[in-house]
Short mmCIF file of C-alpha atoms in Angstrom, two decimals:
data_model
loop_
_atom_site.label_atom_id
_atom_site.label_comp_id
_atom_site.label_asym_id
_atom_site.label_seq_id
_atom_site.Cartn_x
_atom_site.Cartn_y
_atom_site.Cartn_z
CA MET L 24 -11.31 -8.76 -9.34
CA SER L 25 -11.21 -5.45 -7.46
CA GLN L 26 -13.31 -4.72 -4.47
CA ASN L 27 -14.07 -1.21 -3.11
CA ARG L 28 -15.09 -0.31 0.37
CA HIS L 29 -18.29 1.64 1.09
CA ARG L 30 -17.88 5.31 0.34
CA PRO L 31 -20.34 7.73 2.06
CA ASP L 32 -22.77 9.48 -0.27
CA ASP L 33 -23.25 13.28 -0.34
CA ASP L 34 -26.14 13.20 2.16
CA GLU L 35 -24.08 11.34 4.71
CA ILE L 36 -21.14 13.73 4.22
CA SER L 37 -23.46 16.75 4.60
CA ALA L 38 -25.03 15.41 7.73
CA PHE L 39 -21.57 14.71 9.19
CA ARG L 40 -20.31 18.19 8.40
CA GLN L 41 -23.41 19.75 9.84
CA ALA L 42 -23.01 17.76 13.09
CA LEU L 43 -19.40 18.93 13.30
CA GLN L 44 -20.42 22.56 12.79
CA GLN L 45 -23.13 22.36 15.39
CA ALA L 46 -20.67 20.90 17.84
CA GLY L 47 -18.34 23.90 17.30
CA VAL L 48 -15.57 21.94 15.67
CA LYS L 49 -13.23 24.26 13.64
CA PRO L 50 -11.31 23.09 10.62
CA ILE L 51 -7.55 22.85 10.91
CA LYS L 52 -5.46 25.20 8.82
CA ARG L 53 -2.77 22.64 7.84
CA ASN L 54 -2.87 18.90 7.35
CA ARG L 55 0.47 18.31 8.96
CA ALA L 56 1.58 17.83 12.55
CA ASP L 57 3.74 20.64 13.99
CA PRO L 58 6.13 19.16 16.57
CA GLY L 59 7.39 22.62 17.49
CA ARG L 60 10.91 22.04 16.18
CA PRO L 61 12.53 22.07 12.76
CA ARG L 62 12.36 18.91 10.76
CA ARG L 63 15.49 16.85 10.65
CA GLU L 64 16.56 15.82 7.19
CA GLU L 65 18.21 12.45 6.93
CA ALA L 66 20.73 11.70 4.21
CA THR L 67 19.01 8.53 3.05
CA ALA L 68 15.60 10.17 2.76
CA ALA L 69 17.06 13.09 0.84
CA ALA L 70 18.93 10.76 -1.54
CA ARG L 71 15.78 8.66 -2.18
CA ARG L 72 13.69 11.76 -2.72
CA ALA L 73 16.20 13.14 -5.25
CA ALA L 74 16.35 9.82 -7.06
CA ALA L 75 12.57 9.67 -7.33
CA GLN L 76 12.29 13.21 -8.55
CA SER L 77 14.97 12.71 -11.20
CA ALA L 78 13.27 9.50 -12.40
CA GLY L 79 10.08 11.51 -13.18
CA ASP L 80 6.64 10.01 -13.35
CA ASP L 81 7.12 6.33 -14.03
CA SER L 82 3.56 5.22 -13.28
CA ALA L 83 2.68 5.15 -16.98
CA SER L 84 4.83 2.07 -17.72
CA GLY L 85 5.28 -1.28 -15.99
CA ARG L 86 7.83 -1.08 -13.17
CA THR L 87 7.96 -4.63 -11.99
CA SER L 88 10.49 -7.18 -13.20
CA ASP L 89 9.63 -10.51 -14.57
CA GLY L 90 12.98 -11.96 -13.70
CA ARG L 91 14.00 -14.48 -11.04
CA VAL L 92 12.56 -13.88 -7.57
CA GLU L 93 13.40 -15.14 -4.14
CA ALA L 94 11.06 -17.97 -3.17
CA VAL L 95 9.06 -17.62 -0.01
CA ARG L 96 7.24 -20.35 1.99
CA PRO L 97 3.38 -20.55 1.91
CA SER L 98 3.14 -19.68 5.63
CA GLU L 99 5.92 -17.05 5.61
CA TYR L 100 4.99 -13.61 6.95
CA LEU L 101 5.81 -10.90 4.45
CA ASP L 102 7.09 -7.62 5.80
CA PHE L 103 8.67 -4.69 4.06
CA ALA L 104 8.90 -0.94 4.83
CA LEU L 105 11.09 1.92 3.78
CA PRO L 106 13.57 2.90 6.44
CA ASP L 107 12.06 6.32 7.19
CA LEU L 108 8.46 5.05 7.59
CA PRO L 109 7.28 6.08 11.10
CA TRP L 110 7.19 3.12 13.55
CA ARG L 111 3.61 3.93 14.61
CA THR L 112 2.36 3.80 10.94
CA ARG L 113 4.15 0.50 10.30
CA SER L 114 2.78 -0.99 13.58
CA ARG L 115 -0.79 0.02 12.69
CA LEU L 116 -0.45 -1.55 9.28
CA LYS L 117 0.85 -4.77 10.74
CA ARG L 118 -2.03 -4.98 13.21
CA GLY L 119 -4.59 -4.39 10.47
CA GLU L 120 -5.72 -1.13 12.01
CA MET L 121 -5.45 0.88 8.72
CA ALA L 122 -8.67 0.41 6.88
CA TRP L 123 -7.94 -0.73 3.31
CA GLU L 124 -9.77 1.21 0.66
CA ALA L 125 -9.62 -1.20 -2.28
CA GLY L 126 -8.73 -4.85 -2.78
CA LEU L 127 -7.41 -7.05 -5.58
CA ASP L 128 -7.74 -10.89 -5.70
CA LEU L 129 -5.06 -12.50 -7.91
CA HIS L 130 -6.43 -16.07 -7.67
CA GLY L 131 -6.84 -17.73 -11.03
CA TYR L 132 -4.42 -15.41 -12.92
CA THR L 133 -1.37 -16.61 -14.74
CA LEU L 134 1.86 -14.96 -13.61
CA GLU L 135 1.93 -12.42 -16.43
CA GLU L 136 -1.80 -11.66 -15.98
CA ALA L 137 -1.29 -11.20 -12.26
CA ARG L 138 1.61 -8.81 -12.91
CA GLU L 139 -0.54 -6.71 -15.29
CA GLN L 140 -3.49 -6.70 -12.89
CA LEU L 141 -1.26 -5.65 -9.96
CA GLU L 142 0.45 -2.90 -11.85
CA GLY L 143 -2.89 -1.53 -13.13
CA PHE L 144 -4.34 -1.74 -9.68
CA LEU L 145 -1.41 0.15 -8.12
CA ARG L 146 -1.57 2.86 -10.86
CA ASP L 147 -5.37 3.27 -10.37
CA ALA L 148 -4.97 3.44 -6.59
CA ALA L 149 -2.36 6.21 -6.97
CA VAL L 150 -4.61 8.20 -9.29
CA GLU L 151 -7.51 7.83 -6.89
CA ARG L 152 -5.21 8.84 -4.01
CA ARG L 153 -5.86 5.65 -2.07
CA ARG L 154 -3.59 5.02 0.91
CA CYS L 155 -4.07 1.42 2.01
CA LEU L 156 -4.87 -1.60 -0.21
CA LEU L 157 -5.41 -5.31 0.23
CA VAL L 158 -3.87 -7.70 -2.36
CA VAL L 159 -4.79 -11.36 -2.09
CA HIS L 160 -2.12 -13.54 -3.69
CA GLY L 161 -2.86 -16.89 -2.10
CA LYS L 162 -0.41 -19.55 -0.87
CA ALA L 163 -0.77 -22.17 -3.61
CA TRP L 164 2.33 -23.99 -4.86
CA GLY L 165 3.18 -23.42 -8.52
CA THR L 166 2.78 -26.23 -11.02
CA ASP L 167 6.42 -26.06 -12.12
CA GLY L 168 8.07 -24.90 -8.96
CA ASN L 169 8.40 -25.86 -5.31
CA TYR L 170 7.23 -22.52 -3.86
CA PRO L 171 4.12 -20.31 -4.03
CA VAL L 172 4.81 -18.53 -7.30
CA LEU L 173 2.29 -15.66 -7.04
CA LYS L 174 3.14 -14.94 -3.41
CA SER L 175 6.85 -14.86 -4.18
CA HIS L 176 6.46 -12.59 -7.20
CA VAL L 177 4.04 -10.23 -5.39
CA ASN L 178 6.64 -9.94 -2.63
CA ALA L 179 9.27 -8.88 -5.24
CA TRP L 180 7.07 -6.70 -7.33
CA LEU L 181 5.81 -4.64 -4.41
CA ARG L 182 9.38 -3.98 -3.27
CA GLU L 183 10.16 -2.53 -6.74
CA TRP L 184 7.12 -0.33 -7.08
CA PRO L 185 8.10 3.32 -6.42
CA GLY L 186 4.85 4.34 -4.70
CA VAL L 187 4.90 1.51 -2.09
CA LEU L 188 5.90 2.71 1.36
CA ALA L 189 5.30 -0.61 3.13
CA PHE L 190 3.53 -3.94 2.88
CA CYS L 191 2.97 -6.84 5.24
CA SER L 192 0.92 -10.02 5.52
CA ALA L 193 -2.71 -9.42 6.56
CA VAL L 194 -4.34 -10.41 9.77
CA GLU L 195 -5.94 -13.91 9.79
CA ALA L 196 -9.50 -12.57 9.28
CA GLU L 197 -8.55 -10.85 6.04
CA GLY L 198 -6.33 -13.58 4.44
CA GLY L 199 -3.38 -14.01 6.78
CA THR L 200 -0.18 -15.00 4.91
CA GLY L 201 -2.19 -15.39 1.73
CA ALA L 202 -2.75 -11.62 1.41
CA VAL L 203 -0.87 -8.37 2.05
CA TYR L 204 -1.77 -4.88 3.15
CA VAL L 205 -0.02 -2.37 0.89
CA LEU L 206 0.64 1.26 2.10
CA LEU L 207 1.04 3.71 -0.77
CA ARG L 208 2.66 7.11 -0.96
CA ARG L 209 0.20 9.75 -2.11
CA ARG L 210 1.22 12.19 -4.82
CA GLY L 211 3.04 15.21 -3.47
CA GLU L 212 3.82 13.33 -0.23
CA ARG L 213 7.42 13.15 0.80
#
């Protein structure tokens, strides 16, 4: 079951823009920071970028494995980020300071259903250019295993998904170790 956050309607957006204009706020020309020095290219980032570009658009098919995964404990804190993700961004995600734009609750799904739901949710979020998501996987032990099956699989699936920059367990108020914040790469973003 997906959940969307409140989106402002056209009247609210118009009122906000009008207030900005009256305050003398001028729009910026570029949506990127200019540190005043040339950007340093790291070999690992360039190699990952080249591999992603050569793979093409793989969002049309399932990208997650259904093989064996590493078991995680119910209370284990999940934490993953690509090496070139800025520290400040990762820190904000971990503290729950990035507002999530859509959520998915996987409670009640079988493993295969959960996988399909998660893949569809990630594809839809990429199309809608969403940046931060909340995925609730729970901490329940599997019936045939001695570990939380959905939590362990979500941990593995998100690591495999090409558009995921980072994910980590949510703050206690939003699910704690039974949920994860997921930070996605937007199309066209390096």
